[in-house]
């Protein structure tokens, strides 16, 4: 038998994406994972959400893209995580984002 995490309903929160407030509904586990991911990248939550939003295909919703990004991060070996942090840091220098939520 598998151990399941607590099942909660998605919580809607507002984040700034490219200067516009955007509502995103995620379960608490994904909000927590997203905050940890932002912290490990040295980004504000709004900056990370904006980065995910820029990189997602048009046909994929923002909440789905965030969930997949959080899951992908959990599955990355530590060496790949360090490389990803370097790439995001370089992208930040080229494309600054105004992050009021930092």
Short mmCIF file of C-alpha atoms in Angstrom, two decimals:
data_model
loop_
_atom_site.label_atom_id
_atom_site.label_comp_id
_atom_site.label_asym_id
_atom_site.label_seq_id
_atom_site.Cartn_x
_atom_site.Cartn_y
_atom_site.Cartn_z
CA UNK A 1 0.00 0.00 0.00
CA UNK A 2 1.31 3.46 -0.83
CA UNK A 3 1.44 6.39 1.55
CA UNK A 4 -0.44 9.33 0.13
CA UNK A 5 0.23 12.91 1.20
CA UNK A 6 -2.60 14.90 2.75
CA UNK A 7 -5.23 15.63 0.12
CA UNK A 8 -6.24 19.25 0.08
CA UNK A 9 -8.17 21.41 -2.32
CA UNK A 10 -6.22 23.81 -4.51
CA UNK A 11 -5.73 27.30 -3.06
CA UNK A 12 -5.99 30.27 -5.36
CA UNK A 13 -3.30 32.90 -4.93
CA UNK A 14 -2.45 35.98 -6.89
CA UNK A 15 1.07 36.44 -8.28
CA UNK A 16 2.51 39.13 -10.51
CA UNK A 17 3.49 37.89 -13.97
CA UNK A 18 5.07 40.46 -16.28
CA UNK A 19 3.51 43.25 -14.22
CA UNK A 20 -0.01 41.79 -14.23
CA UNK A 21 -1.75 40.06 -11.31
CA UNK A 22 -2.51 36.45 -12.23
CA UNK A 23 -4.50 33.96 -10.16
CA UNK A 24 -3.09 30.45 -9.87
CA UNK A 25 -4.76 27.53 -8.09
CA UNK A 26 -2.38 24.92 -6.63
CA UNK A 27 -2.45 22.43 -3.80
CA UNK A 28 -0.42 23.40 -0.70
CA UNK A 29 2.26 20.81 -1.52
CA UNK A 30 2.89 22.53 -4.86
CA UNK A 31 2.91 26.03 -3.32
CA UNK A 32 5.51 24.78 -0.82
CA UNK A 33 7.58 23.16 -3.55
CA UNK A 34 7.38 26.30 -5.66
CA UNK A 35 8.58 28.46 -2.74
CA UNK A 36 11.52 26.07 -2.11
CA UNK A 37 12.35 26.11 -5.80
CA UNK A 38 12.31 29.93 -5.90
CA UNK A 39 14.48 30.12 -2.79
CA UNK A 40 17.03 27.66 -4.19
CA UNK A 41 17.19 29.70 -7.41
CA UNK A 42 17.58 32.98 -5.53
CA UNK A 43 14.37 34.26 -7.12
CA UNK A 44 11.19 35.77 -5.79
CA UNK A 45 8.06 33.67 -6.23
CA UNK A 46 6.70 36.03 -8.89
CA UNK A 47 9.99 35.92 -10.80
CA UNK A 48 9.96 32.12 -10.87
CA UNK A 49 6.30 31.98 -11.95
CA UNK A 50 7.06 34.50 -14.71
CA UNK A 51 9.99 32.34 -15.88
CA UNK A 52 7.79 29.21 -15.95
CA UNK A 53 5.09 31.18 -17.78
CA UNK A 54 7.58 32.33 -20.46
CA UNK A 55 8.87 28.81 -21.04
CA UNK A 56 5.56 26.89 -21.12
CA UNK A 57 3.88 25.92 -24.39
CA UNK A 58 0.76 27.96 -25.16
CA UNK A 59 -1.46 24.87 -24.91
CA UNK A 60 -0.30 24.09 -21.35
CA UNK A 61 -1.98 25.99 -18.53
CA UNK A 62 0.13 27.91 -16.03
CA UNK A 63 -0.93 25.80 -13.03
CA UNK A 64 -0.06 22.61 -14.93
CA UNK A 65 3.32 24.05 -15.97
CA UNK A 66 4.08 24.98 -12.35
CA UNK A 67 3.14 21.50 -11.08
CA UNK A 68 5.32 19.87 -13.73
CA UNK A 69 8.24 22.21 -12.93
CA UNK A 70 7.99 21.39 -9.21
CA UNK A 71 7.84 17.64 -9.94
CA UNK A 72 10.76 17.87 -12.38
CA UNK A 73 12.83 19.71 -9.75
CA UNK A 74 12.14 16.98 -7.18
CA UNK A 75 13.34 14.34 -9.62
CA UNK A 76 16.55 16.17 -10.63
CA UNK A 77 19.87 14.88 -9.30
CA UNK A 78 21.74 17.56 -7.25
CA UNK A 79 24.35 18.16 -9.99
CA UNK A 80 21.64 18.94 -12.55
CA UNK A 81 19.96 21.30 -10.07
CA UNK A 82 23.18 23.32 -9.76
CA UNK A 83 23.43 23.53 -13.56
CA UNK A 84 19.78 24.63 -13.82
CA UNK A 85 20.39 27.36 -11.20
CA UNK A 86 23.31 28.63 -13.29
CA UNK A 87 21.15 28.73 -16.45
CA UNK A 88 18.31 30.58 -14.70
CA UNK A 89 20.78 33.06 -13.22
CA UNK A 90 22.19 33.78 -16.67
CA UNK A 91 18.68 34.18 -18.10
CA UNK A 92 17.83 36.62 -15.30
CA UNK A 93 20.71 38.88 -16.26
CA UNK A 94 19.50 38.97 -19.86
CA UNK A 95 15.80 39.39 -19.04
CA UNK A 96 15.19 41.25 -15.77
CA UNK A 97 11.75 40.83 -14.20
CA UNK A 98 10.16 43.34 -11.85
CA UNK A 99 9.24 41.23 -8.85
CA UNK A 100 7.03 42.95 -6.34
CA UNK A 101 6.56 39.63 -4.50
CA UNK A 102 10.18 39.11 -3.58
#
